[in-house]
PDB file of C-alpha atoms in Angstrom:
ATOM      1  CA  UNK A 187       0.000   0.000   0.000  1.00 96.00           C
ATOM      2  CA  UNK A 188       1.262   3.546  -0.639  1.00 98.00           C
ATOM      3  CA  UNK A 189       0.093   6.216   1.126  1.00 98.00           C
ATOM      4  CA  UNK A 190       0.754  10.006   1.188  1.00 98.00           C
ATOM      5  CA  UNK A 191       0.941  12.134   4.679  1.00 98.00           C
ATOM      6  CA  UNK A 192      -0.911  15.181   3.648  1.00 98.00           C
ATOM      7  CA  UNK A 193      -0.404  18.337   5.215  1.00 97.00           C
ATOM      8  CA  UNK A 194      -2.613  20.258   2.776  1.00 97.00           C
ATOM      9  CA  UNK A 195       0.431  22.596   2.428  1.00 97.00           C
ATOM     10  CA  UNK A 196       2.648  23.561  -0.980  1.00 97.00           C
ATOM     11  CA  UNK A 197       4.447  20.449  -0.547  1.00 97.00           C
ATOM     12  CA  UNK A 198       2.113  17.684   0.223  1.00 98.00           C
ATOM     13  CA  UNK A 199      -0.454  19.089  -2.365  1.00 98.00           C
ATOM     14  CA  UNK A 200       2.060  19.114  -4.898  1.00 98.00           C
ATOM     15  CA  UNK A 201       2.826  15.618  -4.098  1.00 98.00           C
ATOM     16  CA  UNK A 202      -0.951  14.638  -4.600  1.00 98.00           C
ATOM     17  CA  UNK A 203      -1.378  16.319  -7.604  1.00 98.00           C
ATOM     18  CA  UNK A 204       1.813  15.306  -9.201  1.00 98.00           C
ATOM     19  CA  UNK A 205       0.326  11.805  -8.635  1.00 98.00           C
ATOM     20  CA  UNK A 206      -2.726  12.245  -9.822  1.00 98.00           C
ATOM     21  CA  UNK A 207      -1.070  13.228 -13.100  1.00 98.00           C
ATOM     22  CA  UNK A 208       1.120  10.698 -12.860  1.00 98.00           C
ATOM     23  CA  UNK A 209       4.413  12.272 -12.458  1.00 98.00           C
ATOM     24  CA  UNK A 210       4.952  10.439  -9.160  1.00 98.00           C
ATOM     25  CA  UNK A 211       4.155   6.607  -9.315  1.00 97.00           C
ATOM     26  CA  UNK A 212       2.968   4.086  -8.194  1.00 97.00           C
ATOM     27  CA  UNK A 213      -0.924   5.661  -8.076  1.00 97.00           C
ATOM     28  CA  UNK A 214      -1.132   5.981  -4.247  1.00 98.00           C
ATOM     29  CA  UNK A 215      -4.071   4.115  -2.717  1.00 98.00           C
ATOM     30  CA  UNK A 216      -5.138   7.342   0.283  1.00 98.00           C
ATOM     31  CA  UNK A 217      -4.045  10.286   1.030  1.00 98.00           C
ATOM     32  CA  UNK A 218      -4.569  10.943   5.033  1.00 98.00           C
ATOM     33  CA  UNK A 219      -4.809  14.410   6.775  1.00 98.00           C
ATOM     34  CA  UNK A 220      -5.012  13.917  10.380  1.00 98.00           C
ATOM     35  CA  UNK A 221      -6.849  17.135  12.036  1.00 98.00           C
ATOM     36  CA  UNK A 222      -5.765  18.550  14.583  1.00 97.00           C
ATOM     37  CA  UNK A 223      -9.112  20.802  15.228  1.00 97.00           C
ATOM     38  CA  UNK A 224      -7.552  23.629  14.892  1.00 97.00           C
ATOM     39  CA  UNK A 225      -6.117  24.572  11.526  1.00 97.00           C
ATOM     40  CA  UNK A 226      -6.800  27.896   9.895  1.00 97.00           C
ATOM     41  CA  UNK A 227     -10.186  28.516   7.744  1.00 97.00           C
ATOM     42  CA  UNK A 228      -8.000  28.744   4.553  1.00 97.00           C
ATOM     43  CA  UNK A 229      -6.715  25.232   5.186  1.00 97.00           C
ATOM     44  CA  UNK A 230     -10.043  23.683   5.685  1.00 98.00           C
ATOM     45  CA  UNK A 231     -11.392  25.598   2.019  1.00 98.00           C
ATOM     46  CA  UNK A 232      -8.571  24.558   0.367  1.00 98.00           C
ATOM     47  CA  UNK A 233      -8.301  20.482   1.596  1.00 98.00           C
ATOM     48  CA  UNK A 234     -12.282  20.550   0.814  1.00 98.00           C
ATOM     49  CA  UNK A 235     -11.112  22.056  -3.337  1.00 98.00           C
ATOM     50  CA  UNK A 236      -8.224  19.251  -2.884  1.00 98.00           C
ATOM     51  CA  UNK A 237     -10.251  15.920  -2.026  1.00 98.00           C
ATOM     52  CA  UNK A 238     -12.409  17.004  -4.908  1.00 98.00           C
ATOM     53  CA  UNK A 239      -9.589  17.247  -7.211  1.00 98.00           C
ATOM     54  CA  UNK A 240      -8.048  13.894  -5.934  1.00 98.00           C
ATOM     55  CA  UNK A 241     -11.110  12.153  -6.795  1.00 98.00           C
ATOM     56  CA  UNK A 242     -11.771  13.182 -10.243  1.00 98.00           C
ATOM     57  CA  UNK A 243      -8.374  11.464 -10.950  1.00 98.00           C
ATOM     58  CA  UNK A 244      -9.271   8.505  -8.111  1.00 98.00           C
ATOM     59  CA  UNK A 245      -7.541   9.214  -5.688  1.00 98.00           C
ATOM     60  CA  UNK A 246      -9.420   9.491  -1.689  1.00 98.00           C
ATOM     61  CA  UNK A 247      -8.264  11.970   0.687  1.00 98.00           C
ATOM     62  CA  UNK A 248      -9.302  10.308   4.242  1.00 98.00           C
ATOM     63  CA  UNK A 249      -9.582  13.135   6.769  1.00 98.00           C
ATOM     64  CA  UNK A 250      -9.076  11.194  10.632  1.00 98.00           C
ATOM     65  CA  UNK A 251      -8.623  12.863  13.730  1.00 96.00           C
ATOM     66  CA  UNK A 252      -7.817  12.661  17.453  1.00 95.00           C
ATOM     67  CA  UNK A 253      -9.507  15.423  19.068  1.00 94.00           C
ATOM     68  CA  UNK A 254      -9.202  18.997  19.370  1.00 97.00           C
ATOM     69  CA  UNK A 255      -5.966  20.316  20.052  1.00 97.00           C
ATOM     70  CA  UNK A 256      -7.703  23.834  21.581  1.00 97.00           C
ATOM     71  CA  UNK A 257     -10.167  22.631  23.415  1.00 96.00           C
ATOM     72  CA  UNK A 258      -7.622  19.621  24.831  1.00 96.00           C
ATOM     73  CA  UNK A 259      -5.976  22.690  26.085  1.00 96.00           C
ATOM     74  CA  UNK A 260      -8.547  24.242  27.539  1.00 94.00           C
ATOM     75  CA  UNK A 261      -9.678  21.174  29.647  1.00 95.00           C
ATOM     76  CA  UNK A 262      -6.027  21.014  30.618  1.00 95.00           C
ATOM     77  CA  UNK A 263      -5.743  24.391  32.421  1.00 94.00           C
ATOM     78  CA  UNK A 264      -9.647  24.222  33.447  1.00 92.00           C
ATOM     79  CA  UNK A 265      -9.415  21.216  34.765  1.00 93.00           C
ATOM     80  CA  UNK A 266      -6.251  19.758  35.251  1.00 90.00           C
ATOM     81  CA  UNK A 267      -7.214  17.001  32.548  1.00 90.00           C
ATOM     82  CA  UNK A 268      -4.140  15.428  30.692  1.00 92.00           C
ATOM     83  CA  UNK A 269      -2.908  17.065  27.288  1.00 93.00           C
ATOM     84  CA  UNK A 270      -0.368  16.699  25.066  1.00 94.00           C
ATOM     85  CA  UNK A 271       1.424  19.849  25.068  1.00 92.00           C
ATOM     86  CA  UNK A 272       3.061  22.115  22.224  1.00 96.00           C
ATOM     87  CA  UNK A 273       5.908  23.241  21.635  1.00 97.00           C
ATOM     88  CA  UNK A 274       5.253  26.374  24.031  1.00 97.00           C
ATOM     89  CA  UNK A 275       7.766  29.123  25.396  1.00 98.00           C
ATOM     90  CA  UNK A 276       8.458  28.826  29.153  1.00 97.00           C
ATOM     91  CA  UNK A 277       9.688  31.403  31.433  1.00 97.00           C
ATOM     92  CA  UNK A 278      11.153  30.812  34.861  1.00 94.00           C
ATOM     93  CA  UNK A 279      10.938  32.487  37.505  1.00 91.00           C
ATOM     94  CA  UNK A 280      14.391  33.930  36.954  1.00 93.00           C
ATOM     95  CA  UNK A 281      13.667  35.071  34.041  1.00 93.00           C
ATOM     96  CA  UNK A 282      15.098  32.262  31.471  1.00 95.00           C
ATOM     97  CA  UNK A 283      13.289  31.132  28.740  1.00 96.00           C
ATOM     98  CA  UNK A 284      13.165  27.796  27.502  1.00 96.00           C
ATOM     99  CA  UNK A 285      10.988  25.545  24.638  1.00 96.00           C
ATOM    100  CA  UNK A 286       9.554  22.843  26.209  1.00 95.00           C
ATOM    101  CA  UNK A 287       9.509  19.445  24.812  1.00 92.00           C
ATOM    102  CA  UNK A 288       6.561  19.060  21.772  1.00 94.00           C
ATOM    103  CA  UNK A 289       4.038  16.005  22.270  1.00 95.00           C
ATOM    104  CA  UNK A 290       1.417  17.402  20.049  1.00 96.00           C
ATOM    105  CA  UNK A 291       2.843  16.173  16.374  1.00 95.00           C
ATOM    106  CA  UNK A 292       3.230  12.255  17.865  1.00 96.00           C
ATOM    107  CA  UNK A 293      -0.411  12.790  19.535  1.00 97.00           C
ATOM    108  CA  UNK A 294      -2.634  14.741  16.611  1.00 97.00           C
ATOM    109  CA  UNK A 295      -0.664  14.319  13.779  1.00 97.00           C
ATOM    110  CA  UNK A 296       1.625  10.763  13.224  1.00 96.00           C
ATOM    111  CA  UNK A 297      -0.311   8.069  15.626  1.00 97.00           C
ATOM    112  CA  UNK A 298      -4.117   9.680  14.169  1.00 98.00           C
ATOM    113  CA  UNK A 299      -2.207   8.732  10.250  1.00 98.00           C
ATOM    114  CA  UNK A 300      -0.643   5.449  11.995  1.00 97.00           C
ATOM    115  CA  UNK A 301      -3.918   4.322  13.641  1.00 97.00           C
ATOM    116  CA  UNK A 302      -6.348   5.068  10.170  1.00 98.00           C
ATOM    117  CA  UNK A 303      -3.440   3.206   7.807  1.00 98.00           C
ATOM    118  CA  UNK A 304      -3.841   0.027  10.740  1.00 97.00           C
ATOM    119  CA  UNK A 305      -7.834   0.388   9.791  1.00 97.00           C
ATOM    120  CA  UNK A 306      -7.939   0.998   5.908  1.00 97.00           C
ATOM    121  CA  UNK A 307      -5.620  -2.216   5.930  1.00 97.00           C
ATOM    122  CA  UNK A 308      -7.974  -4.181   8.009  1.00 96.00           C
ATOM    123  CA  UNK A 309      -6.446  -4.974  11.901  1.00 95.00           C
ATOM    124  CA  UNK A 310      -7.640  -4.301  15.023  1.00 92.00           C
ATOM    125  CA  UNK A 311      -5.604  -2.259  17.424  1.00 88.00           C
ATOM    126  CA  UNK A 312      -2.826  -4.415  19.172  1.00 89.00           C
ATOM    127  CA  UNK A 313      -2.887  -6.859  15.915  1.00 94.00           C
ATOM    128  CA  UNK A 314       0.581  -7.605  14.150  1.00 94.00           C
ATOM    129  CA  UNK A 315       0.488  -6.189  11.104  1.00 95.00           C
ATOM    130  CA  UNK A 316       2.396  -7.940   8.224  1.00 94.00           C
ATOM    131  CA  UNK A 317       1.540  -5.992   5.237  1.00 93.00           C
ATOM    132  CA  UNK A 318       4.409  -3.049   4.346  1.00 96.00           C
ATOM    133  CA  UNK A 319       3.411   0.184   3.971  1.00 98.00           C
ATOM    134  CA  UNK A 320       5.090   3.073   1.964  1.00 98.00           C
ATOM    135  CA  UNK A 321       4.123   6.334   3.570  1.00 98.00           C
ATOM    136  CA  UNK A 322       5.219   9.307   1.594  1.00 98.00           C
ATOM    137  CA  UNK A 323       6.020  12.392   3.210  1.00 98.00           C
ATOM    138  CA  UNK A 324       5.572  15.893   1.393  1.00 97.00           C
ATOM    139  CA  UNK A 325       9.142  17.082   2.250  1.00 97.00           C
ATOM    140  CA  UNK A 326      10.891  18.875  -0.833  1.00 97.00           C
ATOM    141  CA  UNK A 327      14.481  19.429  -0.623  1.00 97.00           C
ATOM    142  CA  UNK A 328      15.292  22.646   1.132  1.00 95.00           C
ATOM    143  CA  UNK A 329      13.873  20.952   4.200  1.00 94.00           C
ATOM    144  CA  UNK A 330      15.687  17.624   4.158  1.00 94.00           C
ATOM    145  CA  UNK A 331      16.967  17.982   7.709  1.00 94.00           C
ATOM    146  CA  UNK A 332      13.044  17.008   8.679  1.00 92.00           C
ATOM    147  CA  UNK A 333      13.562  13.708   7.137  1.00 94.00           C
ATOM    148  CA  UNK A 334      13.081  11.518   9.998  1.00 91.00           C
ATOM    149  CA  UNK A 335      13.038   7.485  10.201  1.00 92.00           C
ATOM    150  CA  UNK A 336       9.723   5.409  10.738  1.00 95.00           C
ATOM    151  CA  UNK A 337       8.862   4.539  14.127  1.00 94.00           C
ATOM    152  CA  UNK A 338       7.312   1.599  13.185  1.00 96.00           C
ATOM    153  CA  UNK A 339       8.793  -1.279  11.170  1.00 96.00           C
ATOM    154  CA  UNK A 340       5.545  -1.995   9.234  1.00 97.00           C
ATOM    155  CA  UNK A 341       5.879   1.731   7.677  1.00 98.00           C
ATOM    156  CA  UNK A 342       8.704   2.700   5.510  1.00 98.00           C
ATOM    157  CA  UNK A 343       9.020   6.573   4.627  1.00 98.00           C
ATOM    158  CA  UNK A 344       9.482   7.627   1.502  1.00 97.00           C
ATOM    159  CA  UNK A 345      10.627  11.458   0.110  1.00 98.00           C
ATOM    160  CA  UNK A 346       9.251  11.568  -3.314  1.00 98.00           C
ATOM    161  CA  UNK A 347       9.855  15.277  -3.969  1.00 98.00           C
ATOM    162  CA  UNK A 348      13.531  15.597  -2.638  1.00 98.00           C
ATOM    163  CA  UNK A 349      14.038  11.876  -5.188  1.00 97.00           C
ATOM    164  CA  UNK A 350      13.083  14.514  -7.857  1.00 97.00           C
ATOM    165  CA  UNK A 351      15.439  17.445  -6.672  1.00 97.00           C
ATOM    166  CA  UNK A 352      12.070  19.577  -5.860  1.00 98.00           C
ATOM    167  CA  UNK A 353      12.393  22.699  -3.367  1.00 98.00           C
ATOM    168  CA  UNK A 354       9.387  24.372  -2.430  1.00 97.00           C
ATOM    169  CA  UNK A 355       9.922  26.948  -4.954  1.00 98.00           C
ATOM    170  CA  UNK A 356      10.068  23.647  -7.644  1.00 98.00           C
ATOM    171  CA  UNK A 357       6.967  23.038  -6.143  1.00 98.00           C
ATOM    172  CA  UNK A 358       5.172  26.197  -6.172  1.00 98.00           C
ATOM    173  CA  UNK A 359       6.069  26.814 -10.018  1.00 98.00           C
ATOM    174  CA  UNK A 360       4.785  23.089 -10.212  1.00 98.00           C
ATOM    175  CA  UNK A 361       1.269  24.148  -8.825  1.00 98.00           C
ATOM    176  CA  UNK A 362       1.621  27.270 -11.137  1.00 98.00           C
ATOM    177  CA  UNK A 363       2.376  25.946 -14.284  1.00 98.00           C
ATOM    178  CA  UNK A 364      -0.894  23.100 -14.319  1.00 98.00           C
ATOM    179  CA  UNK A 365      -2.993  26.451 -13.396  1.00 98.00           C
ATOM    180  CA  UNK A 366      -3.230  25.642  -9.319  1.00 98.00           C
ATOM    181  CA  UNK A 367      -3.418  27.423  -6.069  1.00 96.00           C
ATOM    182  CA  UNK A 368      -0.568  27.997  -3.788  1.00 97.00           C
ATOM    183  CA  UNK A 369      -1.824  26.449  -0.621  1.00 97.00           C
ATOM    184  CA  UNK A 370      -1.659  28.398   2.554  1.00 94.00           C
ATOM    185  CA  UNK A 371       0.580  27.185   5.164  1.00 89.00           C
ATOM    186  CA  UNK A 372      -0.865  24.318   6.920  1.00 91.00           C
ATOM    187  CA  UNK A 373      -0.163  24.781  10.842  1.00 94.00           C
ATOM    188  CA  UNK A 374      -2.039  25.165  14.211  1.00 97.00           C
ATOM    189  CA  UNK A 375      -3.584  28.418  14.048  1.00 98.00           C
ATOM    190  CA  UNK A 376      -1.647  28.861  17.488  1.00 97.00           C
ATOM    191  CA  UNK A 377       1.490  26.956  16.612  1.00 97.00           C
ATOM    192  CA  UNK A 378       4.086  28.351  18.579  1.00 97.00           C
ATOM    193  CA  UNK A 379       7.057  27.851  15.586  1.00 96.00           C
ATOM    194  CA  UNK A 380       4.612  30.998  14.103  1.00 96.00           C
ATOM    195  CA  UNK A 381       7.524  33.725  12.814  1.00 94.00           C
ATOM    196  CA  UNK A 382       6.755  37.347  13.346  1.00 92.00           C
ATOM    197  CA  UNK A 383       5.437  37.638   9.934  1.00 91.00           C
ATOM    198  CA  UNK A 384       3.089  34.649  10.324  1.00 93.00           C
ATOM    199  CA  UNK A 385       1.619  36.520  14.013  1.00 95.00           C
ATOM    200  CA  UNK A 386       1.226  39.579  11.798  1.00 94.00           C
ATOM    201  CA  UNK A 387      -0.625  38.607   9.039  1.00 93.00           C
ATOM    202  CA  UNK A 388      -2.692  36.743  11.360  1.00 95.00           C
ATOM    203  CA  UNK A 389      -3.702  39.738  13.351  1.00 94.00           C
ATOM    204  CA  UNK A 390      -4.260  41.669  10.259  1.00 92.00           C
ATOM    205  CA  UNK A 391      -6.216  38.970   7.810  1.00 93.00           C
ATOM    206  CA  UNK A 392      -7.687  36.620  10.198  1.00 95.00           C
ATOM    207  CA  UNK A 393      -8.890  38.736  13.218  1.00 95.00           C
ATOM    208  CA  UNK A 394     -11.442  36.509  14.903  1.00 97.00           C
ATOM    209  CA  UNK A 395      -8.449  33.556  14.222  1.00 98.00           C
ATOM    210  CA  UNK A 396      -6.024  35.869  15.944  1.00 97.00           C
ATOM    211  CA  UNK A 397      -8.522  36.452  19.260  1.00 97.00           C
ATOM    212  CA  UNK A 398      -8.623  32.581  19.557  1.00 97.00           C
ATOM    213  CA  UNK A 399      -5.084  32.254  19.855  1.00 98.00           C
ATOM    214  CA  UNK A 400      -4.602  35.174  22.011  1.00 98.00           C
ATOM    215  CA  UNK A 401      -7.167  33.013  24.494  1.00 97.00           C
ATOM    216  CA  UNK A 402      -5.457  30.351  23.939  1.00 97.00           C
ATOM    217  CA  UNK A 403      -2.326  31.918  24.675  1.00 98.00           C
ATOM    218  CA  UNK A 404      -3.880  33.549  28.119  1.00 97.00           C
ATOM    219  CA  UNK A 405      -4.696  30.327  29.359  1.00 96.00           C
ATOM    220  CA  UNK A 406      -2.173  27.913  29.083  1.00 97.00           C
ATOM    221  CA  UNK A 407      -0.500  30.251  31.891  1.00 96.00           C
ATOM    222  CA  UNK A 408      -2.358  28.315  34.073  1.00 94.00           C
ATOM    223  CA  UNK A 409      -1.456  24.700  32.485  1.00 95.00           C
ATOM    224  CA  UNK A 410      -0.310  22.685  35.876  1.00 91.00           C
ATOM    225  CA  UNK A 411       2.924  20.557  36.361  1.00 87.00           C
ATOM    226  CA  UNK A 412       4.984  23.275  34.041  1.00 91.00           C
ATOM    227  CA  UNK A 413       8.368  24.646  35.389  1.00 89.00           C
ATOM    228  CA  UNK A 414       7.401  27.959  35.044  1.00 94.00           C
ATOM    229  CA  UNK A 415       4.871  30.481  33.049  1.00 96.00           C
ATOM    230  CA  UNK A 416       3.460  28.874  28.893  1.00 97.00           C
ATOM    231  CA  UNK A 417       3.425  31.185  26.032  1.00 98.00           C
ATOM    232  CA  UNK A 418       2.797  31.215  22.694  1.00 98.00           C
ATOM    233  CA  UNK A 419       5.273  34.006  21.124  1.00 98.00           C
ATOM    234  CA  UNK A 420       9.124  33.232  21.832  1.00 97.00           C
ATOM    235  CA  UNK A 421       9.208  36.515  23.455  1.00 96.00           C
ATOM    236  CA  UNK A 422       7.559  35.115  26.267  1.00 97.00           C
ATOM    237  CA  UNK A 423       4.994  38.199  26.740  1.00 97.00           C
ATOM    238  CA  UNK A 424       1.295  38.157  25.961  1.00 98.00           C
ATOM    239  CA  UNK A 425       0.847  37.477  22.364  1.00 97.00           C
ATOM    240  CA  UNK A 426      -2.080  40.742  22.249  1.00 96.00           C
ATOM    241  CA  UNK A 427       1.319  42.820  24.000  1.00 95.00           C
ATOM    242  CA  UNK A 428       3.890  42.128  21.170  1.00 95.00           C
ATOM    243  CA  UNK A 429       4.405  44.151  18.846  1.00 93.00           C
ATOM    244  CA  UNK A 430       4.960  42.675  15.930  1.00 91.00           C
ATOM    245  CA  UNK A 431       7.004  43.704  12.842  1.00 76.00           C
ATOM    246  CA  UNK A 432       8.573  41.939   9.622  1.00 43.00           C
ATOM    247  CA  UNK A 433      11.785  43.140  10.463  1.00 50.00           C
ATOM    248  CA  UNK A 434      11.815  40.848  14.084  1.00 49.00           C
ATOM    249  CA  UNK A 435      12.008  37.733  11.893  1.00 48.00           C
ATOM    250  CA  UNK A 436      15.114  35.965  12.745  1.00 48.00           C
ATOM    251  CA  UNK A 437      14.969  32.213  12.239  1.00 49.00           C
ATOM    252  CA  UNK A 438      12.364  30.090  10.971  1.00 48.00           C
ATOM    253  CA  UNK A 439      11.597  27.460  13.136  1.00 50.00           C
ATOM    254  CA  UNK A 440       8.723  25.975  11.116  1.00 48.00           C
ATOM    255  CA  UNK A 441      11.188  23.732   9.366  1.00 48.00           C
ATOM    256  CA  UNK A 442      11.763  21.960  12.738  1.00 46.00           C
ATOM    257  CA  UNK A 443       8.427  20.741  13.417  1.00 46.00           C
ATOM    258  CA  UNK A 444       6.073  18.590  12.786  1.00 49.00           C
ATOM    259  CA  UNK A 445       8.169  15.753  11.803  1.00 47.00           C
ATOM    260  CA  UNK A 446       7.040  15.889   7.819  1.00 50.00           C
ATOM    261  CA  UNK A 447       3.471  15.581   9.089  1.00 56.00           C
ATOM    262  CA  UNK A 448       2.030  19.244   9.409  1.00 61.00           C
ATOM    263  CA  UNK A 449       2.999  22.287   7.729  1.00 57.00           C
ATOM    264  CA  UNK A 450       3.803  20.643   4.168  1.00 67.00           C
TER     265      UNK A 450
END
């Protein structure tokens, strides 16, 4: 069985839709996006346009899930329930800031993919699985350090896009050239790798989008069991107190998360 992770961003789409024209082969049997709950409006529009394309050239997009990522969160610092955390900014109480250690991608994003691949092939949970699987990631070659082994021996990763020498700007002329749209990027809408830019044009283009994660970002101050006060922005002040300009951006840490699964 072959089976493509899918992000819903440039990379991942391009990898579906190269398929479905048949520039990347064998024909994949799914495509699997794993919600997290919480993914921007413009992701949601454009995986609904993409699972339509997909199936006109037979290809399914399965959409599985785990829960809700926010409102894990907010049961967590409510209640004191059990979540899997992000990648969130602490501050001590002597003033050092730390990132502490992400659970979220394993939780939402690879076991949710793991678990529907176990189903579509027919076992129960717990049941040995004998069939091999090739699960292809939507990594293009500017991001190779995310390649990452499989956890499981059933599943063997595979890198279509960097086998063809792709970057994401290979991919994005890709998209352009058959007449596509460039997805948006496919993240948390509160992902704490966010850049300056991407807080920005949240406030500015996605206002009620930008209010949830400022809530989100007001609460998980009161997460228990963490060494010391949770934020969103890597300043480690309220994300509604930063002030945020293009010229802040300094590294990119998008290209560290998600293990291949989100954000491609």
């Amino acid at each position: 069985m072959n089976i493509i992770s899918l992000g819903a961003g440039v990379q991942s789409t391009t990898l579906l839709l190269m398929a479905c024209h048949g520039e990347i082969t064998p024909k994949p049997d799914y495509a699997i996006f794993s919600d997290t709950g919480w993914e921007p409006k413009a992701v949601y529009d454009h995986l609904e346009w993409l699972k339509k394309e997909a199936e006109r050239f037979g290809i399914e997009v399965v959409i599985t899930k785990k829960g809700n990522i926010k409102e894990d969160l907010m049961r967590a610092a409510c209640e004191g329930a059990r979540v899997a955390t992000m990648p969130f900014f602490i501050k001590s109480k002597s003033g050092k800031i730390g990132m502490i250690h992400r659970q979220c991608t394993q939780e939402y994003k690879v076991m949710p993919v793991r678990n529907k691949i176990r189903e579509l092939l027919g076992y129960k949970p717990r049941q040995v699985i004998k069939e091999k699987v090739k699960l292809w990631m939507g990594i293009s070659l500017d991001e190779i350090e995310r390649i990452k082994p499989s956890q499981v021996k059933w599943i063997e990763n595979q890198y279509p896009l960097i086998e063809k020498g792709m970057d994401r700007i290979s991919c994005i002329n890709w998209l352009k050239r058959k007449g596509y749209p460039v997805p948006p990027k496919s993240s948390c809408i509160g992902c704490p790798f966010h850049d300056n830019f991407a807080w920005k044009q949240l406030k500015m283009n996605s206002p009620d989008e930008w209010e949830d994660a400022v809530s989100v970002d007001r609460i998980i101050r009161r997460l228990p069991k963490l060494k010391g006060e949770a934020y969103l922005h890597r300043s480690c002040q309220p994300l509604d107190k930063v002030y945020l300009q293009e010229d802040q951006l300094e590294l990119d840490l998008f290209a560290n998360e998600c293990t291949g699964y989100c954000g491609t």
